[in-house]
XYZ file of N, CA, C and O in Angstrom:
680
model
N -5.034 -28.674 15.648
C -6.466 -28.722 15.378
C -6.854 -27.970 14.100
O -7.774 -28.363 13.416
N -6.152 -26.884 13.802
C -6.473 -26.089 12.622
C -6.212 -26.820 11.328
O -6.764 -26.489 10.283
N -5.349 -27.823 11.375
C -5.008 -28.585 10.185
C -5.909 -29.817 10.045
O -5.875 -30.503 9.044
N -6.758 -30.060 11.029
C -7.571 -31.273 11.096
C -8.484 -31.519 9.914
O -8.703 -32.662 9.526
N -9.025 -30.468 9.307
C -9.948 -30.635 8.193
C -9.292 -30.341 6.849
O -9.967 -30.030 5.877
N -7.977 -30.412 6.815
C -7.237 -30.098 5.602
C -6.630 -31.375 5.037
O -6.041 -32.164 5.766
N -6.782 -31.548 3.740
C -6.203 -32.710 3.088
C -4.706 -32.545 2.936
O -4.212 -31.472 2.607
N -3.982 -33.580 3.176
C -2.533 -33.557 3.027
C -2.177 -33.956 1.597
O -2.747 -34.894 1.042
N -1.224 -33.236 1.007
C -0.813 -33.559 -0.351
C 0.571 -32.980 -0.625
O 1.093 -32.194 0.159
N 1.163 -33.359 -1.724
C 2.409 -32.778 -2.183
C 2.069 -31.566 -3.030
O 1.193 -31.627 -3.882
N 2.764 -30.456 -2.778
C 2.439 -29.204 -3.453
C 3.713 -28.453 -3.828
O 4.672 -28.423 -3.054
N 3.695 -27.827 -5.006
C 4.815 -26.975 -5.401
C 4.620 -25.556 -4.870
O 5.498 -24.716 -4.998
N 3.473 -25.290 -4.257
C 3.170 -23.953 -3.761
C 3.517 -23.823 -2.282
O 4.173 -22.872 -1.869
N 3.081 -24.774 -1.472
C 3.251 -24.679 -0.025
C 3.913 -25.938 0.521
O 3.593 -27.045 0.098
N 4.831 -25.731 1.461
C 5.426 -26.839 2.193
C 5.220 -26.586 3.673
O 5.543 -25.505 4.175
N 4.660 -27.562 4.388
C 4.405 -27.441 5.814
C 5.000 -28.645 6.526
O 4.741 -29.789 6.145
N 5.810 -28.386 7.544
C 6.254 -29.417 8.469
C 6.008 -28.857 9.858
O 6.855 -28.155 10.427
N 4.818 -29.138 10.374
C 4.394 -28.579 11.649
C 5.268 -28.994 12.812
O 5.513 -28.203 13.715
N 5.746 -30.223 12.788
C 6.573 -30.704 13.899
C 7.889 -29.944 13.982
O 8.426 -29.737 15.061
N 8.423 -29.523 12.828
C 9.679 -28.769 12.812
C 9.442 -27.265 12.727
O 10.394 -26.486 12.716
N 8.170 -26.848 12.642
C 7.859 -25.425 12.570
C 8.257 -24.788 11.253
O 8.667 -23.635 11.209
N 8.113 -25.542 10.162
C 8.513 -25.037 8.846
C 7.269 -24.745 8.006
O 6.382 -25.580 7.885
N 7.230 -23.543 7.440
C 6.212 -23.167 6.468
C 6.916 -22.407 5.361
O 7.598 -21.415 5.613
N 6.780 -22.900 4.138
C 7.384 -22.245 2.977
C 6.346 -22.058 1.893
O 5.500 -22.912 1.664
N 6.436 -20.919 1.230
C 5.633 -20.633 0.044
C 6.583 -20.548 -1.138
O 7.484 -19.719 -1.143
N 6.379 -21.437 -2.117
C 7.219 -21.466 -3.324
C 8.705 -21.510 -2.961
O 9.543 -20.927 -3.631
N 9.030 -22.207 -1.865
C 10.414 -22.375 -1.441
C 10.928 -21.302 -0.498
O 11.991 -21.456 0.093
N 10.210 -20.214 -0.333
C 10.629 -19.135 0.564
C 10.119 -19.400 1.979
O 8.920 -19.634 2.167
N 10.997 -19.324 2.984
C 10.516 -19.457 4.369
C 9.561 -18.322 4.714
O 9.783 -17.169 4.326
N 8.508 -18.641 5.437
C 7.491 -17.648 5.785
C 8.105 -16.482 6.547
O 7.693 -15.333 6.385
N 9.140 -16.746 7.362
C 9.785 -15.677 8.128
C 10.421 -14.646 7.191
O 10.346 -13.441 7.428
N 11.030 -15.131 6.111
C 11.663 -14.238 5.141
C 10.608 -13.399 4.415
O 10.783 -12.201 4.222
N 9.508 -14.030 4.026
C 8.437 -13.293 3.349
C 7.807 -12.263 4.284
O 7.530 -11.133 3.870
N 7.584 -12.644 5.543
C 6.974 -11.724 6.499
C 7.846 -10.496 6.727
O 7.344 -9.382 6.907
N 9.154 -10.682 6.675
C 10.062 -9.569 6.925
C 10.322 -8.709 5.688
O 10.486 -7.501 5.791
N 10.329 -9.336 4.502
C 10.791 -8.613 3.313
C 9.760 -8.419 2.207
O 10.040 -7.719 1.238
N 8.591 -9.027 2.314
C 7.585 -8.917 1.246
C 6.265 -8.428 1.836
O 5.968 -8.686 2.996
N 5.496 -7.726 1.011
C 4.178 -7.311 1.475
C 3.129 -8.305 0.964
O 3.444 -9.246 0.230
N 1.888 -8.078 1.359
C 0.816 -9.012 1.029
C 0.674 -9.241 -0.475
O 0.564 -10.376 -0.933
N 0.681 -8.161 -1.255
C 0.477 -8.313 -2.704
C 1.652 -9.027 -3.363
O 1.452 -9.762 -4.326
N 2.858 -8.831 -2.841
C 4.010 -9.556 -3.388
C 3.889 -11.054 -3.125
O 4.208 -11.872 -3.992
N 3.397 -11.411 -1.944
C 3.203 -12.835 -1.627
C 2.093 -13.417 -2.506
O 2.214 -14.545 -2.994
N 1.026 -12.661 -2.735
C -0.026 -13.119 -3.656
C 0.570 -13.393 -5.036
O 0.296 -14.430 -5.644
N 1.361 -12.459 -5.525
C 1.992 -12.614 -6.840
C 2.861 -13.874 -6.849
O 2.821 -14.661 -7.796
N 3.643 -14.066 -5.794
C 4.497 -15.248 -5.671
C 3.678 -16.531 -5.745
O 4.030 -17.467 -6.482
N 2.586 -16.589 -5.002
C 1.768 -17.803 -4.983
C 1.151 -18.090 -6.347
O 1.064 -19.243 -6.767
N 0.753 -17.036 -7.052
C 0.108 -17.205 -8.355
C 1.121 -17.526 -9.450
O 0.927 -18.439 -10.252
N 2.224 -16.767 -9.478
C 3.160 -16.839 -10.605
C 4.426 -17.642 -10.328
O 5.228 -17.859 -11.240
N 4.636 -18.049 -9.079
C 5.788 -18.892 -8.769
C 7.076 -18.140 -8.536
O 8.119 -18.751 -8.308
N 7.030 -16.807 -8.585
C 8.233 -16.001 -8.333
C 7.793 -14.666 -7.760
O 6.655 -14.238 -7.948
N 8.711 -14.027 -7.051
C 8.417 -12.693 -6.547
C 8.444 -11.709 -7.713
O 9.220 -11.880 -8.663
N 7.618 -10.679 -7.667
C 7.555 -9.739 -8.796
C 8.741 -8.772 -8.807
O 9.270 -8.419 -7.752
N 9.122 -8.355 -10.026
C 10.082 -7.261 -10.115
C 9.309 -5.962 -9.898
O 8.093 -5.971 -9.689
N 9.987 -4.847 -9.966
C 9.348 -3.550 -9.669
C 8.164 -3.273 -10.579
O 7.094 -2.868 -10.112
N 8.311 -3.496 -11.878
C 7.221 -3.235 -12.819
C 6.056 -4.204 -12.610
O 4.896 -3.788 -12.604
N 6.345 -5.487 -12.436
C 5.296 -6.486 -12.206
C 4.513 -6.166 -10.927
O 3.291 -6.286 -10.891
N 5.231 -5.739 -9.891
C 4.592 -5.391 -8.625
C 3.632 -4.210 -8.817
O 2.514 -4.220 -8.327
N 4.071 -3.187 -9.559
C 3.236 -2.009 -9.791
C 1.993 -2.363 -10.600
O 0.879 -1.978 -10.244
N 2.158 -3.118 -11.679
C 1.022 -3.506 -12.520
C 0.034 -4.348 -11.712
O -1.184 -4.126 -11.759
N 0.542 -5.312 -10.960
C -0.309 -6.188 -10.151
C -1.071 -5.373 -9.104
O -2.290 -5.505 -8.957
N -0.363 -4.511 -8.398
C -0.986 -3.674 -7.370
C -2.027 -2.727 -7.973
O -3.119 -2.560 -7.429
N -1.685 -2.116 -9.108
C -2.633 -1.209 -9.779
C -3.894 -1.947 -10.204
O -5.001 -1.418 -10.090
N -3.744 -3.183 -10.689
C -4.918 -3.973 -11.084
C -5.783 -4.335 -9.878
O -7.012 -4.345 -9.968
N -5.148 -4.624 -8.746
C -5.919 -4.911 -7.531
C -6.711 -3.682 -7.101
O -7.865 -3.791 -6.671
N -6.103 -2.504 -7.218
C -6.810 -1.270 -6.864
C -7.960 -1.010 -7.836
O -9.055 -0.626 -7.431
N -7.704 -1.241 -9.107
C -8.697 -0.978 -10.154
C -9.962 -1.817 -9.976
O -11.067 -1.356 -10.258
N -9.818 -3.036 -9.494
C -10.959 -3.961 -9.402
C -11.526 -4.105 -7.988
O -12.322 -5.016 -7.727
N -11.167 -3.204 -7.082
C -11.597 -3.332 -5.685
C -13.075 -3.017 -5.472
O -13.693 -3.548 -4.555
N -13.643 -2.157 -6.300
C -15.053 -1.798 -6.125
C -15.970 -2.942 -6.528
O -15.646 -3.728 -7.419
N -17.110 -2.993 -5.878
C -18.149 -3.955 -6.231
C -19.195 -3.251 -7.085
O -19.442 -2.055 -6.913
N -19.795 -3.988 -7.988
C -20.928 -3.470 -8.750
C -21.987 -3.042 -7.731
O -22.214 -3.732 -6.728
N -22.627 -1.916 -7.963
C -23.622 -1.417 -7.004
C -24.730 -2.441 -6.740
O -25.249 -2.523 -5.637
N -25.092 -3.237 -7.740
C -26.126 -4.259 -7.529
C -25.647 -5.355 -6.573
O -26.463 -5.953 -5.866
N -24.351 -5.632 -6.548
C -23.814 -6.625 -5.615
C -24.065 -6.161 -4.188
O -24.413 -6.957 -3.315
N -23.922 -4.870 -3.957
C -24.128 -4.342 -2.607
C -25.541 -4.614 -2.100
O -25.753 -4.797 -0.911
N -26.510 -4.681 -2.998
C -27.902 -4.926 -2.572
C -28.081 -6.325 -1.980
O -28.985 -6.543 -1.178
N -27.231 -7.270 -2.380
C -27.323 -8.625 -1.836
C -27.073 -8.631 -0.328
O -27.600 -9.474 0.391
N -26.240 -7.717 0.139
C -25.959 -7.660 1.574
C -27.235 -7.416 2.382
O -27.349 -7.878 3.514
N -28.178 -6.697 1.797
C -29.427 -6.396 2.502
C -30.270 -7.649 2.755
O -31.119 -7.651 3.643
N -30.041 -8.704 1.993
C -30.819 -9.928 2.149
C -30.376 -10.807 3.303
O -31.074 -11.763 3.660
N -29.239 -10.501 3.901
C -28.751 -11.314 5.014
C -29.309 -10.804 6.333
O -29.460 -9.599 6.528
N -29.611 -11.709 7.248
C -30.074 -11.275 8.566
C -28.988 -10.450 9.261
O -27.799 -10.627 8.986
N -29.386 -9.584 10.152
C -28.428 -8.729 10.854
C -27.398 -9.535 11.640
O -26.265 -9.091 11.813
N -27.773 -10.709 12.110
C -26.845 -11.509 12.906
C -26.126 -12.590 12.099
O -25.517 -13.479 12.673
N -26.194 -12.509 10.759
C -25.492 -13.494 9.922
C -23.994 -13.376 10.156
O -23.443 -12.275 10.231
N -23.328 -14.507 10.265
C -21.887 -14.505 10.503
C -21.166 -13.929 9.281
O -21.500 -14.276 8.140
N -20.166 -13.060 9.488
C -19.456 -12.455 8.352
C -18.845 -13.472 7.377
O -18.810 -13.226 6.176
N -18.393 -14.633 7.870
C -17.815 -15.634 6.957
C -18.889 -16.264 6.071
O -18.625 -16.598 4.919
N -20.096 -16.422 6.587
C -21.199 -16.941 5.769
C -21.537 -15.940 4.674
O -21.777 -16.316 3.515
N -21.533 -14.668 5.035
C -21.797 -13.624 4.035
C -20.685 -13.606 3.000
O -20.942 -13.569 1.789
N -19.441 -13.650 3.456
C -18.291 -13.615 2.544
C -18.354 -14.740 1.520
O -18.229 -14.507 0.316
N -18.567 -15.960 1.976
C -18.587 -17.084 1.036
C -19.741 -16.975 0.050
O -19.580 -17.258 -1.144
N -20.894 -16.535 0.504
C -22.038 -16.359 -0.396
C -21.773 -15.263 -1.425
O -22.111 -15.400 -2.604
N -21.167 -14.179 -0.975
C -20.917 -13.050 -1.870
C -19.847 -13.369 -2.908
O -19.925 -12.902 -4.048
N -18.852 -14.156 -2.549
C -17.840 -14.557 -3.536
C -18.506 -15.381 -4.631
O -18.238 -15.190 -5.819
N -19.410 -16.255 -4.252
C -20.158 -17.031 -5.243
C -21.002 -16.115 -6.120
O -21.106 -16.315 -7.333
N -21.588 -15.090 -5.527
C -22.419 -14.136 -6.263
C -21.639 -13.429 -7.374
O -22.212 -13.077 -8.409
N -20.338 -13.243 -7.179
C -19.534 -12.542 -8.188
C -19.619 -13.198 -9.563
O -19.542 -12.511 -10.579
N -19.795 -14.506 -9.605
C -19.854 -15.188 -10.899
C -21.037 -14.710 -11.742
O -20.975 -14.723 -12.970
N -22.099 -14.263 -11.087
C -23.250 -13.744 -11.831
C -22.944 -12.383 -12.455
O -23.546 -12.011 -13.459
N -21.997 -11.671 -11.883
C -21.634 -10.346 -12.380
C -20.428 -10.384 -13.315
O -20.065 -9.370 -13.902
N -19.805 -11.546 -13.430
C -18.647 -11.718 -14.314
C -18.816 -13.019 -15.103
O -18.094 -13.979 -14.882
N -19.773 -13.053 -16.043
C -20.055 -14.299 -16.758
C -18.879 -14.789 -17.599
O -18.807 -15.971 -17.914
N -17.942 -13.915 -17.914
C -16.780 -14.331 -18.701
C -15.825 -15.205 -17.884
O -14.830 -15.696 -18.412
N -16.135 -15.417 -16.616
C -15.246 -16.190 -15.756
C -15.139 -17.656 -16.176
O -14.189 -18.331 -15.819
N -16.097 -18.148 -16.933
C -16.053 -19.524 -17.429
C -15.206 -19.572 -18.692
O -15.716 -19.493 -19.797
N -13.896 -19.692 -18.515
C -12.989 -19.697 -19.655
C -11.736 -20.478 -19.311
O -11.358 -20.578 -18.143
N -11.114 -21.019 -20.329
C -9.826 -21.671 -20.144
C -8.696 -20.806 -20.689
O -7.541 -21.221 -20.689
N -9.034 -19.591 -21.132
C -8.047 -18.645 -21.628
C -7.209 -18.153 -20.441
O -7.747 -17.639 -19.461
N -5.890 -18.301 -20.540
C -5.006 -17.958 -19.431
C -5.110 -16.484 -19.024
O -5.042 -16.152 -17.850
N -5.290 -15.589 -19.980
C -5.423 -14.163 -19.665
C -6.699 -13.882 -18.885
O -6.702 -13.065 -17.956
N -7.785 -14.551 -19.251
C -9.056 -14.376 -18.527
C -8.949 -14.968 -17.130
O -9.425 -14.375 -16.158
N -8.289 -16.106 -17.017
C -8.091 -16.722 -15.703
C -7.280 -15.790 -14.803
O -7.645 -15.543 -13.647
N -6.183 -15.227 -15.334
C -5.369 -14.283 -14.549
C -6.187 -13.064 -14.142
O -6.097 -12.585 -13.010
N -7.004 -12.559 -15.061
C -7.858 -11.412 -14.766
C -8.861 -11.750 -13.665
O -9.114 -10.939 -12.768
N -9.423 -12.942 -13.715
C -10.386 -13.363 -12.690
C -9.733 -13.514 -11.319
O -10.345 -13.185 -10.299
N -8.512 -14.008 -11.300
C -7.784 -14.133 -10.030
C -7.609 -12.752 -9.407
O -7.867 -12.555 -8.216
N -7.201 -11.792 -10.217
C -7.017 -10.427 -9.717
C -8.343 -9.854 -9.232
O -8.414 -9.235 -8.163
N -9.402 -10.065 -9.994
C -10.712 -9.536 -9.589
C -11.157 -10.126 -8.254
O -11.668 -9.404 -7.384
N -10.973 -11.416 -8.067
C -11.386 -12.040 -6.802
C -10.535 -11.524 -5.652
O -11.062 -11.165 -4.592
N -9.206 -11.463 -5.846
C -8.343 -10.928 -4.791
C -8.716 -9.493 -4.440
O -8.719 -9.099 -3.278
N -9.004 -8.710 -5.460
C -9.346 -7.301 -5.245
C -10.677 -7.158 -4.514
O -10.818 -6.316 -3.624
N -11.633 -7.956 -4.886
C -12.986 -7.806 -4.353
C -13.197 -8.511 -3.008
O -14.058 -8.108 -2.229
N -12.421 -9.537 -2.725
C -12.669 -10.295 -1.494
C -12.419 -9.428 -0.262
O -13.127 -9.553 0.737
N -11.457 -8.524 -0.320
C -11.240 -7.650 0.832
C -12.406 -6.680 0.995
O -12.805 -6.356 2.119
N -12.963 -6.223 -0.118
C -14.117 -5.328 -0.068
C -15.319 -6.073 0.507
O -16.033 -5.558 1.376
N -15.542 -7.285 0.038
C -16.652 -8.100 0.540
C -16.467 -8.397 2.024
O -17.415 -8.304 2.808
N -15.240 -8.752 2.433
C -14.981 -9.048 3.847
C -15.266 -7.819 4.714
O -15.901 -7.928 5.768
N -14.809 -6.659 4.260
C -15.044 -5.428 5.022
C -16.536 -5.105 5.076
O -17.064 -4.748 6.132
N -17.230 -5.234 3.959
C -18.670 -4.971 3.935
C -19.409 -5.956 4.842
O -20.362 -5.586 5.523
N -18.972 -7.216 4.844
C -19.601 -8.229 5.699
C -19.457 -7.848 7.167
O -20.405 -7.943 7.945
N -18.271 -7.425 7.538
C -18.008 -6.999 8.915
C -18.888 -5.802 9.280
O -19.494 -5.762 10.350
N -18.940 -4.827 8.378
C -19.711 -3.614 8.661
C -21.209 -3.916 8.715
O -21.928 -3.359 9.548
N -21.686 -4.812 7.853
C -23.099 -5.233 7.880
C -23.410 -5.863 9.241
O -24.404 -5.533 9.879
N -22.554 -6.760 9.683
C -22.734 -7.467 10.950
C -22.798 -6.487 12.118
O -23.521 -6.705 13.088
N -22.026 -5.401 12.014
C -21.961 -4.416 13.093
C -22.874 -3.217 12.881
O -22.808 -2.240 13.634
N -23.731 -3.281 11.836
C -24.695 -2.216 11.597
C -24.072 -0.896 11.173
O -24.627 0.164 11.441
N -22.928 -0.966 10.504
C -22.214 0.236 10.088
C -22.390 0.474 8.583
O -22.566 -0.478 7.824
N -22.304 1.721 8.144
C -22.418 1.987 6.699
C -21.175 1.476 5.955
O -20.086 1.423 6.517
N -21.369 1.096 4.697
C -20.259 0.629 3.875
C -19.312 1.782 3.569
O -19.732 2.915 3.367
N -18.040 1.462 3.523
C -17.001 2.425 3.156
C -16.385 1.936 1.847
O -15.946 0.798 1.749
N -16.364 2.806 0.835
C -15.810 2.429 -0.469
C -14.285 2.317 -0.412
O -13.638 2.995 0.397
N -13.708 1.496 -1.301
C -12.246 1.411 -1.379
C -11.639 2.764 -1.757
O -12.265 3.568 -2.430
N -10.415 2.984 -1.314
C -9.674 4.207 -1.606
C -8.487 3.832 -2.494
O -7.585 3.124 -2.049
N -8.475 4.315 -3.720
C -7.441 3.980 -4.702
C -6.036 4.415 -4.274
O -5.048 3.944 -4.829
N -5.946 5.308 -3.306
C -4.639 5.818 -2.867
C -3.961 4.888 -1.849
O -2.773 5.045 -1.577
N -4.700 3.946 -1.299
C -4.162 3.073 -0.260
C -3.708 1.740 -0.834
O -4.253 1.262 -1.830
N -2.728 1.118 -0.174
C -2.321 -0.216 -0.612
C -3.356 -1.236 -0.152
O -4.329 -0.885 0.520
N -3.153 -2.492 -0.499
C -4.151 -3.538 -0.264
C -4.559 -3.619 1.210
O -5.741 -3.577 1.548
N -3.582 -3.754 2.092
C -3.876 -3.944 3.512
C -4.436 -2.665 4.124
O -5.408 -2.707 4.887
N -3.843 -1.514 3.791
C -4.375 -0.247 4.299
C -5.824 -0.055 3.868
O -6.662 0.400 4.648
N -6.118 -0.414 2.619
C -7.468 -0.269 2.099
C -8.448 -1.166 2.854
O -9.561 -0.750 3.177
N -8.029 -2.378 3.125
C -8.869 -3.299 3.891
C -9.174 -2.712 5.273
O -10.327 -2.668 5.710
N -8.154 -2.221 5.959
C -8.341 -1.625 7.284
C -9.225 -0.384 7.202
O -10.084 -0.166 8.060
N -9.016 0.416 6.172
C -9.834 1.608 5.938
C -11.315 1.227 5.797
O -12.177 1.811 6.456
N -11.596 0.220 4.964
C -12.993 -0.178 4.748
C -13.603 -0.840 5.979
O -14.810 -0.761 6.207
N -12.782 -1.486 6.791
C -13.283 -2.138 8.008
C -13.561 -1.131 9.123
O -14.613 -1.185 9.752
N -12.617 -0.233 9.360
C -12.638 0.525 10.612
C -12.790 2.039 10.470
O -12.811 2.734 11.478
N -12.901 2.539 9.256
C -13.089 3.985 9.101
C -14.408 4.423 9.700
O -15.403 3.705 9.647
N -14.377 5.614 10.217
C -15.612 6.286 10.605
C -16.035 7.054 9.364
O -15.221 7.770 8.776
N -17.251 6.914 8.934
C -17.684 7.546 7.686
C -17.616 9.067 7.760
O -17.715 9.736 6.747
N -17.414 9.616 8.940
C -17.369 11.068 9.113
C -15.945 11.615 9.220
O -15.744 12.815 9.180
N -14.946 10.759 9.397
C -13.575 11.218 9.602
C -12.626 10.547 8.621
O -12.871 9.434 8.173
N -11.509 11.205 8.343
C -10.492 10.631 7.478
C -9.778 9.510 8.228
O -9.507 9.617 9.432
N -9.461 8.441 7.525
C -8.824 7.288 8.139
C -7.312 7.399 8.065
O -6.769 7.800 7.044
N -6.625 7.039 9.137
C -5.154 7.019 9.164
C -4.717 5.659 9.684
O -5.171 5.210 10.746
N -3.844 4.998 8.934
C -3.368 3.679 9.367
C -2.146 3.831 10.248
O -1.376 4.776 10.127
N -1.978 2.884 11.129
C -0.771 2.779 11.945
C 0.248 2.045 11.093
O -0.027 0.941 10.610
N 1.432 2.603 10.857
C 2.422 1.962 9.988
C 2.786 0.541 10.417
O 3.132 -0.299 9.606
N 2.691 0.246 11.716
C 3.000 -1.096 12.198
C 1.971 -2.062 11.675
O 2.224 -3.162 11.273
């Protein structure tokens, strides 16, 4: 049922054979990626077609951390949504809103496109966490530059604004 509204096509990025239980990203079995790669490495793989080396991984991760914050004016848009607005409706609207804050996004320059991809990846977790917290009437929690992508997402979703957040390594 989850695949029902998805168009079928040939792709160099993803291969799916549901009947045989096969899912591959850029030729790598999902089981191998789940065991040996983290979220940001898989993002890099999907974008660049290969897993990152140590330096590429660090630069990519550092850029995701650098762009995780939202412009303070973007945060004001959250106030315009009803308290019972579904978090996915807020998320999709807020991702669209980013284009107003990054007018340089309309470019065919490969460096600008790569920069925009990083900005969206970095900010979407912040927007998702803010959407969840808005829905639950909780104060926003800013990203923490010391945490990795997934830890930061969990921190922004579930931190108590009065206590330090600790992630479960699992």
